[in-house]
Amino acid sequence: MLVLVTYDVRTSDPGGARRLRRIAKACRDFGQRVQFSVFEIEVDPAQWTKLKARLEGIIDPAADSLRYYYLGAKGQRRVEHVGAKPASDLEGPLIV
Amino acid sequence: MKKLLNTLYVTTEGAVLRKDGENAVVSVDGIERARVPFHMLASIVLFGPIAVSPAMIGAAAAQGMTIVLLDRVGRFQARIEGPVSGNVLLRRAQYAASETPADIVRALLLGKIANQRTVLMRGLRDHSTGLNEEARQALESAVARLAQILRRVELGGGDAEALRGAEGEAAALYFTVFDHLIRVEDGNMRFRGRSRRPPLDPVNALLSFLYTLLTHDCRGAAEAVGLDPAVGFLHRDRPGRPSLALDLMEELRPVLADRLALSLINRRQLAADDFETREGGAVIMRDEARRTVLTAWQERKREELLHPFLGEKAPLGLVPYIQAQMLSRHLRGDLDAYPPWFWK
């Protein structure tokens, strides 16, 4: 399934920059960054549970927020991109 | 059902493949060109001189991804894989069955010959108006004779040796008329019999390349279900030969490789100038053409077809895996026979 993860981290806090980095890294381990604080993540339910737990262990709930958008099994169909930096289709042919 | 995981192909000379977090990252001249999370990849195929970081090799082994090294021409060089998986009892059953392989060989050949016949029949059906009389007759008689061979394989007794003879006969017949399925005018894109090591014309070069890709997928499938890829039934043991992978690919060859080669040629996605002749007459594909083929190959694998035995839809790319699983069920005694995969 495709999940869109977006986040807001209060970087003015002490430790905010570190949380921001760690969240980005966790998201990047499972998916691809499509905009600065937006990741598209293709996972099965077990992988998603793992990632979710990891993310929620990083944030400070009083200062930061995470939003998950569940786009389902054929989520790529619900996505349209306009403008610079198009994301790559990780399920299509991968040839470099 | 298992998910069809992707394969990352790196064909750019001088590219560097490394691990970053849980991602495989390919960069060329310091510029990142691809970044793919490990959990989406089943394997990574490298063509020619590509550098791989030790961390990447370790991660691949740990994650169960395989890294395959091919040379510039697409010939197999090496394969990096993690610890042996699967179960020793299944393997023992496989070795025992390989001593008396006739039943499995028969099933594999039924699948292979039936699928070869379907390729020819599709050619006849789809392009009957464009065929001249001679070609049509040749194809029709080949289809009829393949049906006879099929019946012989199915009903006749005979040991594995006799069955291998029938296979040779069917293959000879099939490749004799294969050229009639090519519908481009270009005299350089004709097929005049199979040549390999090295392939001596463009069509053979294309077929060999597709067979290499298919062998690699079938080997991965055999290993994924815990079978020993080196011990086959139709193909006998020989050091270094992935006999079981070759067995598994026989049924799929006509559909995944031959049919795809024909489409690429007939749709004019590949032409004679996509190939070059090396010293000694070996013909190889140019880099650009290889990308075209890899793209078509990956797309073909995503096409969903109904599996005739399971009655379930599955992407073509998973068929080697499904068949390997059927084979292991048969070896374990859960299925009375190995059900071949027929292309409809």
mmCIF file of C-alpha atoms in Angstrom, chain B residues 112-305:
data_model
loop_
_atom_site.group_PDB
_atom_site.id
_atom_site.type_symbol
_atom_site.label_atom_id
_atom_site.label_comp_id
_atom_site.label_asym_id
_atom_site.label_seq_id
_atom_site.Cartn_x
_atom_site.Cartn_y
_atom_site.Cartn_z
ATOM 1 C CA LYS B 112 7.435 -26.161 -22.706
ATOM 2 C CA ILE B 113 6.203 -27.777 -25.911
ATOM 3 C CA ALA B 114 2.622 -26.625 -25.401
ATOM 4 C CA ASN B 115 3.847 -23.078 -24.911
ATOM 5 C CA GLN B 116 6.066 -23.264 -27.995
ATOM 6 C CA ARG B 117 3.036 -24.416 -29.906
ATOM 7 C CA THR B 118 0.970 -21.540 -28.532
ATOM 8 C CA VAL B 119 3.613 -19.062 -29.707
ATOM 9 C CA LEU B 120 3.370 -20.469 -33.234
ATOM 10 C CA MET B 121 -0.427 -20.531 -33.161
ATOM 11 C CA ARG B 122 -0.540 -16.926 -31.996
ATOM 12 C CA GLY B 123 1.714 -16.001 -34.894
ATOM 13 C CA LEU B 124 -0.652 -17.753 -37.274
ATOM 14 C CA ARG B 125 -3.747 -16.225 -35.774
ATOM 15 C CA ASP B 126 -2.541 -12.655 -35.419
ATOM 16 C CA HIS B 127 -0.782 -12.247 -38.741
ATOM 17 C CA SER B 128 -2.307 -14.818 -41.016
ATOM 18 C CA THR B 129 -3.004 -12.200 -43.690
ATOM 19 C CA GLY B 130 0.610 -11.078 -43.819
ATOM 20 C CA LEU B 131 2.041 -14.574 -44.202
ATOM 21 C CA ASN B 132 2.813 -16.033 -47.574
ATOM 22 C CA GLU B 133 1.440 -19.438 -48.429
ATOM 23 C CA GLU B 134 4.705 -21.264 -47.852
ATOM 24 C CA ALA B 135 5.208 -19.755 -44.402
ATOM 25 C CA ARG B 136 1.674 -20.469 -43.359
ATOM 26 C CA GLN B 137 1.943 -24.083 -44.377
ATOM 27 C CA ALA B 138 5.266 -24.466 -42.590
ATOM 28 C CA LEU B 139 3.781 -23.000 -39.415
ATOM 29 C CA GLU B 140 0.622 -25.084 -39.641
ATOM 30 C CA SER B 141 2.542 -28.276 -40.119
ATOM 31 C CA ALA B 142 4.887 -27.390 -37.226
ATOM 32 C CA VAL B 143 1.860 -26.782 -35.000
ATOM 33 C CA ALA B 144 0.424 -30.145 -35.987
ATOM 34 C CA ARG B 145 3.694 -31.980 -35.438
ATOM 35 C CA LEU B 146 4.215 -30.324 -32.069
ATOM 36 C CA ALA B 147 0.773 -31.620 -31.111
ATOM 37 C CA GLN B 148 1.923 -35.129 -32.040
ATOM 38 C CA ILE B 149 5.079 -34.777 -29.981
ATOM 39 C CA LEU B 150 2.986 -33.500 -27.085
ATOM 40 C CA ARG B 151 0.763 -36.552 -27.241
ATOM 41 C CA ARG B 152 3.801 -38.798 -27.354
ATOM 42 C CA VAL B 153 5.308 -37.066 -24.337
ATOM 43 C CA GLU B 154 2.037 -37.218 -22.452
ATOM 44 C CA LEU B 155 0.996 -40.784 -23.134
ATOM 45 C CA GLY B 156 4.082 -42.658 -24.159
ATOM 46 C CA GLY B 157 6.092 -44.288 -21.433
ATOM 47 C CA GLY B 158 9.757 -43.796 -21.849
ATOM 48 C CA ASP B 159 12.460 -42.730 -19.502
ATOM 49 C CA ALA B 160 13.939 -39.281 -19.090
ATOM 50 C CA GLU B 161 16.335 -39.964 -21.959
ATOM 51 C CA ALA B 162 13.515 -40.611 -24.427
ATOM 52 C CA LEU B 163 11.769 -37.490 -23.203
ATOM 53 C CA ARG B 164 14.882 -35.401 -23.729
ATOM 54 C CA GLY B 165 14.915 -36.723 -27.295
ATOM 55 C CA ALA B 166 11.356 -35.525 -27.801
ATOM 56 C CA GLU B 167 12.362 -32.152 -26.452
ATOM 57 C CA GLY B 168 15.209 -31.847 -28.938
ATOM 58 C CA GLU B 169 12.876 -32.745 -31.749
ATOM 59 C CA ALA B 170 10.318 -30.155 -30.679
ATOM 60 C CA ALA B 171 12.968 -27.455 -30.283
ATOM 61 C CA ALA B 172 14.428 -28.168 -33.726
ATOM 62 C CA LEU B 173 10.984 -27.985 -35.265
ATOM 63 C CA TYR B 174 10.096 -24.797 -33.451
ATOM 64 C CA PHE B 175 13.264 -22.958 -34.363
ATOM 65 C CA THR B 176 12.979 -24.023 -38.005
ATOM 66 C CA VAL B 177 9.777 -22.038 -38.391
ATOM 67 C CA PHE B 178 10.575 -19.277 -35.885
ATOM 68 C CA ASP B 179 11.784 -16.980 -38.657
ATOM 69 C CA HIS B 180 8.275 -16.875 -40.147
ATOM 70 C CA LEU B 181 7.089 -15.030 -37.061
ATOM 71 C CA ILE B 182 9.425 -12.096 -37.774
ATOM 72 C CA ARG B 183 7.542 -9.554 -39.811
ATOM 73 C CA VAL B 184 10.124 -6.897 -40.591
ATOM 74 C CA GLU B 185 11.668 -6.628 -44.046
ATOM 75 C CA ASP B 186 15.248 -6.105 -42.869
ATOM 76 C CA GLY B 187 17.423 -9.014 -44.004
ATOM 77 C CA ASN B 188 19.706 -8.591 -40.993
ATOM 78 C CA MET B 189 16.916 -9.278 -38.545
ATOM 79 C CA ARG B 190 16.238 -12.767 -39.785
ATOM 80 C CA PHE B 191 16.548 -15.947 -37.796
ATOM 81 C CA ARG B 192 18.487 -18.785 -39.373
ATOM 82 C CA GLY B 193 18.803 -21.248 -36.557
ATOM 83 C CA ARG B 194 19.920 -20.901 -33.030
ATOM 84 C CA SER B 195 23.527 -19.941 -32.331
ATOM 85 C CA ARG B 196 24.992 -19.232 -28.946
ATOM 86 C CA ARG B 197 28.318 -18.776 -27.204
ATOM 87 C CA PRO B 198 28.609 -16.510 -29.023
ATOM 88 C CA PRO B 199 25.364 -15.575 -30.776
ATOM 89 C CA LEU B 200 26.166 -14.842 -34.394
ATOM 90 C CA ASP B 201 23.291 -12.595 -35.433
ATOM 91 C CA PRO B 202 21.053 -9.961 -33.832
ATOM 92 C CA VAL B 203 18.060 -12.212 -33.211
ATOM 93 C CA ASN B 204 20.235 -14.768 -31.457
ATOM 94 C CA ALA B 205 21.947 -12.059 -29.440
ATOM 95 C CA LEU B 206 18.546 -10.819 -28.295
ATOM 96 C CA LEU B 207 17.335 -14.317 -27.414
ATOM 97 C CA SER B 208 20.511 -15.082 -25.489
ATOM 98 C CA PHE B 209 20.215 -11.877 -23.537
ATOM 99 C CA LEU B 210 16.589 -12.581 -22.597
ATOM 100 C CA TYR B 211 17.467 -16.152 -21.607
ATOM 101 C CA THR B 212 20.175 -14.807 -19.303
ATOM 102 C CA LEU B 213 17.630 -12.563 -17.588
ATOM 103 C CA LEU B 214 15.160 -15.420 -17.299
ATOM 104 C CA THR B 215 17.750 -17.856 -15.901
ATOM 105 C CA HIS B 216 18.599 -15.317 -13.273
ATOM 106 C CA ASP B 217 14.947 -14.933 -12.226
ATOM 107 C CA CYS B 218 14.362 -18.691 -12.205
ATOM 108 C CA ARG B 219 17.433 -19.287 -10.102
ATOM 109 C CA GLY B 220 16.229 -16.701 -7.627
ATOM 110 C CA ALA B 221 12.835 -18.425 -7.560
ATOM 111 C CA ALA B 222 14.357 -21.848 -6.884
ATOM 112 C CA GLU B 223 16.397 -20.434 -4.063
ATOM 113 C CA ALA B 224 13.515 -18.459 -2.643
ATOM 114 C CA VAL B 225 11.547 -21.638 -1.974
ATOM 115 C CA GLY B 226 14.597 -23.450 -0.624
ATOM 116 C CA LEU B 227 15.409 -25.743 -3.554
ATOM 117 C CA ASP B 228 18.954 -26.403 -4.690
ATOM 118 C CA PRO B 229 19.314 -24.594 -8.024
ATOM 119 C CA ALA B 230 22.112 -26.905 -9.157
ATOM 120 C CA VAL B 231 20.166 -30.177 -9.080
ATOM 121 C CA GLY B 232 17.770 -30.464 -11.980
ATOM 122 C CA PHE B 233 15.570 -33.040 -13.606
ATOM 123 C CA LEU B 234 15.554 -32.294 -17.307
ATOM 124 C CA HIS B 235 19.063 -30.852 -17.188
ATOM 125 C CA ARG B 236 21.596 -33.175 -15.680
ATOM 126 C CA ASP B 237 24.108 -32.152 -13.054
ATOM 127 C CA ARG B 238 27.176 -30.379 -14.272
ATOM 128 C CA PRO B 239 29.504 -28.322 -12.078
ATOM 129 C CA GLY B 240 28.533 -24.701 -12.089
ATOM 130 C CA ARG B 241 25.340 -25.209 -14.045
ATOM 131 C CA PRO B 242 22.102 -24.043 -12.393
ATOM 132 C CA SER B 243 20.249 -27.076 -13.748
ATOM 133 C CA LEU B 244 17.065 -26.544 -11.783
ATOM 134 C CA ALA B 245 16.871 -22.912 -12.856
ATOM 135 C CA LEU B 246 17.241 -24.069 -16.460
ATOM 136 C CA ASP B 247 14.475 -26.624 -15.882
ATOM 137 C CA LEU B 248 12.130 -24.025 -14.450
ATOM 138 C CA MET B 249 12.758 -21.645 -17.311
ATOM 139 C CA GLU B 250 11.897 -24.142 -20.058
ATOM 140 C CA GLU B 251 8.164 -23.583 -19.694
ATOM 141 C CA LEU B 252 8.583 -19.842 -19.635
ATOM 142 C CA ARG B 253 11.103 -19.416 -22.405
ATOM 143 C CA PRO B 254 8.592 -19.339 -25.280
ATOM 144 C CA VAL B 255 6.342 -16.884 -23.481
ATOM 145 C CA LEU B 256 8.647 -14.568 -21.575
ATOM 146 C CA ALA B 257 11.640 -14.578 -23.895
ATOM 147 C CA ASP B 258 10.763 -15.710 -27.432
ATOM 148 C CA ARG B 259 7.461 -13.884 -27.579
ATOM 149 C CA LEU B 260 9.021 -10.736 -26.147
ATOM 150 C CA ALA B 261 11.883 -10.879 -28.657
ATOM 151 C CA LEU B 262 9.351 -11.133 -31.476
ATOM 152 C CA SER B 263 7.366 -8.185 -30.152
ATOM 153 C CA LEU B 264 10.466 -6.028 -29.848
ATOM 154 C CA ILE B 265 11.491 -6.817 -33.415
ATOM 155 C CA ASN B 266 8.050 -6.647 -34.984
ATOM 156 C CA ARG B 267 7.168 -3.403 -33.232
ATOM 157 C CA ARG B 268 10.471 -2.067 -34.586
ATOM 158 C CA GLN B 269 11.713 -1.190 -31.135
ATOM 159 C CA LEU B 270 14.933 -2.916 -32.128
ATOM 160 C CA ALA B 271 16.590 -2.877 -35.536
ATOM 161 C CA ALA B 272 19.816 -4.206 -36.995
ATOM 162 C CA ASP B 273 21.748 -1.047 -36.084
ATOM 163 C CA ASP B 274 21.037 -1.686 -32.400
ATOM 164 C CA PHE B 275 23.593 -4.483 -32.607
ATOM 165 C CA GLU B 276 27.267 -4.612 -33.365
ATOM 166 C CA THR B 277 29.514 -7.391 -34.522
ATOM 167 C CA ARG B 278 32.643 -8.059 -32.532
ATOM 168 C CA GLU B 279 35.804 -9.685 -33.760
ATOM 169 C CA GLY B 280 35.216 -13.359 -34.296
ATOM 170 C CA GLY B 281 31.613 -12.787 -35.362
ATOM 171 C CA ALA B 282 29.984 -12.449 -31.948
ATOM 172 C CA VAL B 283 27.026 -10.101 -32.136
ATOM 173 C CA ILE B 284 26.153 -7.979 -29.117
ATOM 174 C CA MET B 285 23.539 -5.420 -28.289
ATOM 175 C CA ARG B 286 24.387 -1.760 -27.954
ATOM 176 C CA ASP B 287 23.822 -0.086 -24.597
ATOM 177 C CA GLU B 288 20.766 1.867 -25.705
ATOM 178 C CA ALA B 289 19.135 -1.250 -27.093
ATOM 179 C CA ARG B 290 19.810 -3.064 -23.860
ATOM 180 C CA ARG B 291 17.848 -0.429 -21.972
ATOM 181 C CA THR B 292 14.948 -0.864 -24.369
ATOM 182 C CA VAL B 293 14.995 -4.603 -23.758
ATOM 183 C CA LEU B 294 15.262 -4.266 -19.982
ATOM 184 C CA THR B 295 12.345 -1.851 -19.888
ATOM 185 C CA ALA B 296 10.217 -4.173 -21.999
ATOM 186 C CA TRP B 297 11.285 -7.115 -19.866
ATOM 187 C CA GLN B 298 10.320 -5.444 -16.611
ATOM 188 C CA GLU B 299 6.989 -4.355 -18.054
ATOM 189 C CA ARG B 300 6.256 -7.800 -19.403
ATOM 190 C CA LYS B 301 6.837 -9.253 -15.948
ATOM 191 C CA ARG B 302 4.165 -7.014 -14.498
ATOM 192 C CA GLU B 303 1.491 -8.259 -16.887
ATOM 193 C CA GLU B 304 -1.086 -10.297 -15.032
ATOM 194 C CA LEU B 305 -2.242 -13.627 -16.377
#
